[in-house]
Coordinates of C-alpha atoms in Angstrom, one line a residue:
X1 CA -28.3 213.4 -85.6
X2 CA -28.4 209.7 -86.4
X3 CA -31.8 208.4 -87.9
X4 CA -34.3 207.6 -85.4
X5 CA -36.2 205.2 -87.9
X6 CA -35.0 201.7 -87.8
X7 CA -37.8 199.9 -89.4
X8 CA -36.0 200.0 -93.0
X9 CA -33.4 197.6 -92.7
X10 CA -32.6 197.7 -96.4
X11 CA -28.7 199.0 -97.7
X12 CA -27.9 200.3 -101.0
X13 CA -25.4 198.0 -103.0
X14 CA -22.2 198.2 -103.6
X15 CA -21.7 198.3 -99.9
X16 CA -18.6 199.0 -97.6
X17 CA -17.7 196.8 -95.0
X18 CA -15.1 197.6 -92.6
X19 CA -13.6 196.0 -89.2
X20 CA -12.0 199.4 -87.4
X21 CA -9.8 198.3 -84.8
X22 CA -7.4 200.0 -82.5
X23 CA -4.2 199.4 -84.8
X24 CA -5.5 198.3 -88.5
X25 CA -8.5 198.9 -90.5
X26 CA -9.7 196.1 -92.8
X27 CA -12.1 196.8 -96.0
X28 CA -14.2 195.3 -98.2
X29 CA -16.9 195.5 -100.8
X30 CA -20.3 193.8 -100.9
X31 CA -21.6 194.8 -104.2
X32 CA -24.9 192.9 -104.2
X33 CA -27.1 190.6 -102.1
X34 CA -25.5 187.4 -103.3
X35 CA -21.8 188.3 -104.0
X36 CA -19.1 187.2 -101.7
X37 CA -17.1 190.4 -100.1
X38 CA -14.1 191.1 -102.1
X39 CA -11.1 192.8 -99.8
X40 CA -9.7 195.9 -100.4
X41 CA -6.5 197.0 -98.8
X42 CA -6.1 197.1 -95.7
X43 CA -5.0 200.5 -93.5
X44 CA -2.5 201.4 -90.3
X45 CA -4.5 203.6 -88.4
X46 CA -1.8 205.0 -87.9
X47 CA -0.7 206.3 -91.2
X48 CA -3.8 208.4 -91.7
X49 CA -5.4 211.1 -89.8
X50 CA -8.8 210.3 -90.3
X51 CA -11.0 207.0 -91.5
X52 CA -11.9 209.4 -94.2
X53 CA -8.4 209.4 -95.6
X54 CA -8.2 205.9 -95.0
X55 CA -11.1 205.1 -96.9
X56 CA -9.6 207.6 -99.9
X57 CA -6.7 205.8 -99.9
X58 CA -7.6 202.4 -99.7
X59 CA -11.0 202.1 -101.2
X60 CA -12.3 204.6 -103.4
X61 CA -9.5 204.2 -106.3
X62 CA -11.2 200.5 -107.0
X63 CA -14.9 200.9 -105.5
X64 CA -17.2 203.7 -105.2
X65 CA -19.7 202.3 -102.7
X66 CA -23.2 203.8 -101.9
X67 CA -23.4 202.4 -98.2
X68 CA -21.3 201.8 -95.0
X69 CA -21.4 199.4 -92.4
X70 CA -18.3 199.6 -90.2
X71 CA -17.7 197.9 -86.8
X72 CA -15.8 200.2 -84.5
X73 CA -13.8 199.8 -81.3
X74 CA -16.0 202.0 -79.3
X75 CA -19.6 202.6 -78.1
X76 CA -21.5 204.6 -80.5
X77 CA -22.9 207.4 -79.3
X78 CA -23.5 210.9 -81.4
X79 CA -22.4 212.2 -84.2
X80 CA -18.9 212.1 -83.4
X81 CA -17.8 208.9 -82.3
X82 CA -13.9 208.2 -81.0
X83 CA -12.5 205.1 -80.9
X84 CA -11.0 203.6 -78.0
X85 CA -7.6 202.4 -79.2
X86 CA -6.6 205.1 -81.4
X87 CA -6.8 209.4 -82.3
X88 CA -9.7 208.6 -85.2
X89 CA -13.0 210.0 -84.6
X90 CA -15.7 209.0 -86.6
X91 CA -18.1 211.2 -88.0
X92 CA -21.1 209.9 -90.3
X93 CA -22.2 212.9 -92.0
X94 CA -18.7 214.2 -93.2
X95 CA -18.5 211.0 -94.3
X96 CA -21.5 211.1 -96.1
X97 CA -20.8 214.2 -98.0
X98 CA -17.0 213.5 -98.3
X99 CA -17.1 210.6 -99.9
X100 CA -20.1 210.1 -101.3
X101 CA -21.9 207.7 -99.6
X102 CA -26.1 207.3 -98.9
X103 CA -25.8 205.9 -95.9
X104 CA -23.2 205.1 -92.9
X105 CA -24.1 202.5 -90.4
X106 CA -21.8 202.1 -87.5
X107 CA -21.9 199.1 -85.1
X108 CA -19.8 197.6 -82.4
X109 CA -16.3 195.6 -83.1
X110 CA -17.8 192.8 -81.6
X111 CA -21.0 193.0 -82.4
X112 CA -19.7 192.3 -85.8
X113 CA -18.2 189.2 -84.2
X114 CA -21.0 188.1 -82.9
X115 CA -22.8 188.2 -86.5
X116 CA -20.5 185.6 -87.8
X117 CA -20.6 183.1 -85.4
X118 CA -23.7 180.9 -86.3
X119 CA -21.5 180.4 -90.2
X120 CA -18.5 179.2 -88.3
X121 CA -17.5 175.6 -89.5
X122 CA -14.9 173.1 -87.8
X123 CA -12.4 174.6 -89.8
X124 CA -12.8 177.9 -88.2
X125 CA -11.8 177.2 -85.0
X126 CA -9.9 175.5 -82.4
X127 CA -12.1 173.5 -79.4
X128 CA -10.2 173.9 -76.5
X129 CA -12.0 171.3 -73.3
X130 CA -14.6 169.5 -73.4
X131 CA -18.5 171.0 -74.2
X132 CA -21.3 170.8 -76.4
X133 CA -22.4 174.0 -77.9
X134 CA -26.2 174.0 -78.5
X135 CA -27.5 175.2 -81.8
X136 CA -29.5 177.7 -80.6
X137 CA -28.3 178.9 -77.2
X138 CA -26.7 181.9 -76.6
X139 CA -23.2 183.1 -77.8
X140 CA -19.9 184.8 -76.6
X141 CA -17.4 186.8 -78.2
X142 CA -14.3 187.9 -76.2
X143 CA -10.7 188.9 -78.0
X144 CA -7.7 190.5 -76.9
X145 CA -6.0 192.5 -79.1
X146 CA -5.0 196.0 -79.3
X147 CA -8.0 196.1 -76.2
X148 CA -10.0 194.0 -75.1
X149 CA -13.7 193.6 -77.0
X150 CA -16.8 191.3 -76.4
X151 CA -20.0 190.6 -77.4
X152 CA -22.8 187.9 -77.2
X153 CA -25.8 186.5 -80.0
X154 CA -28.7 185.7 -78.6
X155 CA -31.4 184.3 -80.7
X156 CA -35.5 185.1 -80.3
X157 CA -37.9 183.9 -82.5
X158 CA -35.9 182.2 -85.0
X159 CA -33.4 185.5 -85.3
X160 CA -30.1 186.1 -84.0
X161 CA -29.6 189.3 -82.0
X162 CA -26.3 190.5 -81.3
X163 CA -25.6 191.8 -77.8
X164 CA -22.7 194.8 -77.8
X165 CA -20.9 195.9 -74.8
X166 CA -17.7 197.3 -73.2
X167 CA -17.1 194.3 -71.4
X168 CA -13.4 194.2 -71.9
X169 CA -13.7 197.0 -69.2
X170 CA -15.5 195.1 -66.3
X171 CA -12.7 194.3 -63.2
X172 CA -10.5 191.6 -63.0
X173 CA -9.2 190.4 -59.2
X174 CA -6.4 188.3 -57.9
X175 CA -7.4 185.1 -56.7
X176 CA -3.9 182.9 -56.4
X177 CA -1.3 183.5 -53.8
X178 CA 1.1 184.2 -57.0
X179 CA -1.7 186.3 -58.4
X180 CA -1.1 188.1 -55.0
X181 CA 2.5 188.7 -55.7
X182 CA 2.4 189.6 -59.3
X183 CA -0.2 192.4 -59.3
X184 CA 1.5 194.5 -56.4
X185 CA 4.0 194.9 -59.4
X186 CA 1.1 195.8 -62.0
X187 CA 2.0 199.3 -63.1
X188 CA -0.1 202.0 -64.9
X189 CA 0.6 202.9 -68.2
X190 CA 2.9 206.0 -67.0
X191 CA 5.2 203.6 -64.9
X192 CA 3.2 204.2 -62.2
X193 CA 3.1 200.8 -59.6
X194 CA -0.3 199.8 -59.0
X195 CA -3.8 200.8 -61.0
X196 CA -6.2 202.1 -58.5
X197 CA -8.2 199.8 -60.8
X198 CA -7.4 196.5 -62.5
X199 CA -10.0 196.2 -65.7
X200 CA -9.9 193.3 -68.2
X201 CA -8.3 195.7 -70.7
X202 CA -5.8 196.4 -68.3
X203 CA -3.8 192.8 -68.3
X204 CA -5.4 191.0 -71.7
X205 CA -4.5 192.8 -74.2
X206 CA -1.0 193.4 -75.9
X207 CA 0.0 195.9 -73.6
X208 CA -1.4 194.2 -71.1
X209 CA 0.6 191.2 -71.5
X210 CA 3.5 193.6 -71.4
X211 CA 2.7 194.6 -68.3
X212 CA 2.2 190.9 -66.6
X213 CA 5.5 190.1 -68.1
X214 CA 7.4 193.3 -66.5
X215 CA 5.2 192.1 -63.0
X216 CA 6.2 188.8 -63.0
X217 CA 9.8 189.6 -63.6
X218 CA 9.5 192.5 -60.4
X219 CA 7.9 189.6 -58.2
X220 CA 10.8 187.9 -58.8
X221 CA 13.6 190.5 -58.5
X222 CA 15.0 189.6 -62.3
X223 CA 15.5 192.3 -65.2
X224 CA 13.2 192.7 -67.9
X225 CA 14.7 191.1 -71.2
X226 CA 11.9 192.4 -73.4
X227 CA 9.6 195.3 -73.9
X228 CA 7.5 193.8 -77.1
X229 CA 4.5 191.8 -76.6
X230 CA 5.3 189.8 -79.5
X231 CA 8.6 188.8 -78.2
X232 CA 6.9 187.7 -75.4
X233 CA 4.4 185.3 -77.1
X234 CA 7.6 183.7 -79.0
X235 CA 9.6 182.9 -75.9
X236 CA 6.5 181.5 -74.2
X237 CA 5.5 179.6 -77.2
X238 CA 9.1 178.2 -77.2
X239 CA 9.9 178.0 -73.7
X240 CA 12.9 179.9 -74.2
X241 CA 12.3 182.0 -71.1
X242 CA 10.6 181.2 -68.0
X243 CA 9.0 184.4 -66.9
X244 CA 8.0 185.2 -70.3
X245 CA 6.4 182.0 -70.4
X246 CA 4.6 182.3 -66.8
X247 CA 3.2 185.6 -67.9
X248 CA 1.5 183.9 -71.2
X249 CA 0.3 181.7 -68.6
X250 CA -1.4 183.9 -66.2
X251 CA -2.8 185.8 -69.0
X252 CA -4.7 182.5 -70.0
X253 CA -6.0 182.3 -66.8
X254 CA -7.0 185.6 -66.5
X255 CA -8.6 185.3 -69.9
X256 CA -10.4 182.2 -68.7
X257 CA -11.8 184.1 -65.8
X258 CA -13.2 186.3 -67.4
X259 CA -14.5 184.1 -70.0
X260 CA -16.4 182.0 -67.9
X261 CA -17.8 185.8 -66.0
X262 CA -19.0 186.0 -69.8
X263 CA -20.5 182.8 -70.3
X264 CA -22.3 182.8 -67.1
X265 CA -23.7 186.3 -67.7
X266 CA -26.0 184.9 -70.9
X267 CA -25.5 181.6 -70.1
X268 CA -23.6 181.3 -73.0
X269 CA -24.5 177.2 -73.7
X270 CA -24.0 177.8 -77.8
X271 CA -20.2 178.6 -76.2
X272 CA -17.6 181.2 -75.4
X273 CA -15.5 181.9 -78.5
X274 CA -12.1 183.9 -78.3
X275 CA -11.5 186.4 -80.9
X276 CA -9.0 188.4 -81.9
X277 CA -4.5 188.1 -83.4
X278 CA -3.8 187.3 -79.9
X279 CA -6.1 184.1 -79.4
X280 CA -5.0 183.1 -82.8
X281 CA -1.7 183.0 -82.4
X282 CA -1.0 181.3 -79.5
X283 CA -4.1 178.9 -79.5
X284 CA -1.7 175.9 -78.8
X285 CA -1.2 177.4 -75.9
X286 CA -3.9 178.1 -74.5
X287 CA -5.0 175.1 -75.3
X288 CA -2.5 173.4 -72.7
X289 CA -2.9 176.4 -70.1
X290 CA -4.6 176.6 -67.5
X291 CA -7.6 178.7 -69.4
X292 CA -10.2 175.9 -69.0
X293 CA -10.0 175.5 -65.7
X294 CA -9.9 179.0 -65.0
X295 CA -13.1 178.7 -67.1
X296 CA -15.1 176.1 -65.2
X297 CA -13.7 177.7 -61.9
X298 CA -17.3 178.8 -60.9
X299 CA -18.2 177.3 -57.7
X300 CA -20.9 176.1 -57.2
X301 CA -21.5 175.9 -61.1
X302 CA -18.5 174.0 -62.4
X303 CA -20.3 171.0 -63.7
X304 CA -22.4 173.7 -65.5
X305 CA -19.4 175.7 -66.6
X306 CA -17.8 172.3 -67.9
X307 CA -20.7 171.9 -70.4
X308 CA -20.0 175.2 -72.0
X309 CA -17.7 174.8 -74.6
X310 CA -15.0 177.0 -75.5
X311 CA -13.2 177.7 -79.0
X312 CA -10.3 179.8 -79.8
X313 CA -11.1 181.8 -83.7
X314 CA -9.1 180.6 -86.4
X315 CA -10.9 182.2 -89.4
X316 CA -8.9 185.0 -90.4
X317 CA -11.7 188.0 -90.2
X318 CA -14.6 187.1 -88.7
X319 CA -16.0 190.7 -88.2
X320 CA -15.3 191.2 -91.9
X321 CA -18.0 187.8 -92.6
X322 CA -20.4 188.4 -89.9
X323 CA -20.6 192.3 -91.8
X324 CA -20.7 190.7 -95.1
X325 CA -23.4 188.4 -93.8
X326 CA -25.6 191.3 -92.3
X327 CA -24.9 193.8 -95.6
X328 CA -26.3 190.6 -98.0
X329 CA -29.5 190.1 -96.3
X330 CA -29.9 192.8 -93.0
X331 CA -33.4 191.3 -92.9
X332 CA -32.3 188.2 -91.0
X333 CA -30.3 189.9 -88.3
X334 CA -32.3 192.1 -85.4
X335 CA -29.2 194.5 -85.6
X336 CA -30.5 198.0 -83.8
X337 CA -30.1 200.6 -86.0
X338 CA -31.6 203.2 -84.5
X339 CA -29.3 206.0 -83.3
X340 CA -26.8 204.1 -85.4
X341 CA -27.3 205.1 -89.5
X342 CA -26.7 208.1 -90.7
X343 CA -28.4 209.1 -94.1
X344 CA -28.2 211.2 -96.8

């Protein structure tokens, strides 16, 4: 079982830092309290069978490090803990004894991007509306990528707590006539019409913009002319094709729904930040969509929603800092461990 004990907050250096998502796992070394992370390469889940490999492969011909910290796409529970996205489960004490290690930490995915937003300068992201974020208020987290994560920071006392969650899971509705239209087309991953249940995961994520884009085009009695997400964000972003374009659109709003449900949950005034490939890649876009006021659409709070500001991430791994931030000085951070290390 995990240790129970989370009143030692120390890690022993050189540690591991690693952002575990659905599709790639990123790596990277901490080897003392004031050294910057240095990357290692990264890792298709994919291509190995377990993180162990992964780690084997990746890691340990450069580093040998004495501690973990990974975030993980998942909730953490046990000893064995599968992630949400993809066949790996993740199991501290083999790892221990596999590799080598003294301890193994495991927190939430965004969790870990919650850790980094307090460093986040101008240059790290994109404002899209209008909103002031207060320096100490609480935070919010929400990316789509290969799911859908979020998370908040909420500080007490002079320390930032960070708040995980399986929010990308909590329902979505139609509120638009068109909305309407286009989710009686919604089908299930198995090509089935119609979830019995339409989650945040189900629509804002890459396979959920696949599916808006195949809903749009059955609302409209057209053929399909893709079956890649990615090709679908370029002839949006171009406006080389109209329903590929209106389903990059209702995904904004979707997303900005669900964003403001966020904010207004912790009363997020320190602002709602989007995370994640997706976000970053198309944050013109959303930028000119109708995200924002799908944001501030919170009758009878829309003058407070409209205070809240809203950023899109533009540093490139912000769960890899906000990890490198909490391995340097743990001590700062009221991360819960218990339940969550594993020791030698």
């Amino acid at each position: 079982m995990p240790t129970t004990n989370d009143s030692d907050t120390s890690l022993r250096f050189p540690i591991l830092i690693g952002d575990i998502g659905g599709t790639n796992a990123r790596f990277a070394i901490v080897s003392e309290g004031s050294a910057s992370a240095v990357r290692c390469a990264d890792a298709r889940t994919a291509s190995f069978a377990t993180i162990d490999d992964a780690i084997e492969a990746t890691v340990l011909p450069t580093a040998r490090p004495r501690s973990a910290v990974l975030a993980v796409a998942g909730p953490v529970q046990g000893d064995r803990v599968p992630l949400t996205n993809c066949p790996w489960v993740i199991e501290p004490k083999r790892m221990i004894e596999r590799l080598g290690l003294d301890e193994v930490l495991l927190i939430n995915d965004f969790e870990a991007q919650a850790l980094a937003l307090p460093a986040l300068g101008a240059d790290d992201v994109l404002k899209v509306g209008n909103g002031e974020a207060l320096p100490n208020a609480a935070r919010v987290a929400v990316g789509p990528g290969t799911g859908l994560g979020a998370g908040a920071l909420i500080q007490a006392r002079g320390t930032w707590f960070p708040v995980p969650g399986e929010g990308g899971h909590i329902d979505l509705a139609p509120v638009s006539e068109r909305d309407f239209q286009v989710w009686s087309h919604i089908e299930d991953p198995f090509g089935r019409a119609r979830f019995p249940r339409i989650a945040g995961e189900t629509l804002l994520c890459g396979s959920g913009l696949l599916r808006l884009y195949r809903a749009v085009v059955a609302a409209d009695g057209a053929r399909a002319r893709f079956d890649d997400p990615a090709e679908i964000t370029a002839a949006a972003m171009d406006a080389s094709d109209g329903a590929a374009e209106e389903a990059l659109s209702l995904f904004c709003v979707h997303l900005g729904r669900l964003a403001g449900n966020l904010a207004l949950v912790f009363m997020a005034r320190g602002g709602v930040y989007l995370a994640g490939g997706i976000a970053a890649k198309v944050a013109p876009f959303i930028a000119r969509s109708g995200f924002r006021d799908a944001f501030i659409d919170k009758a009878p709070h829309g003058a407070l929603m409209d205070k809240i500001p809203t950023f899109v991430m533009t540093h490139p791994e912000p769960a890899l800092a906000g990890l490198a931030a909490y391995a340097r000085n743990p001590g700062l951070f009221g991360v819960a461990t218990e339940g969550r290390i594993w020791r030698r």
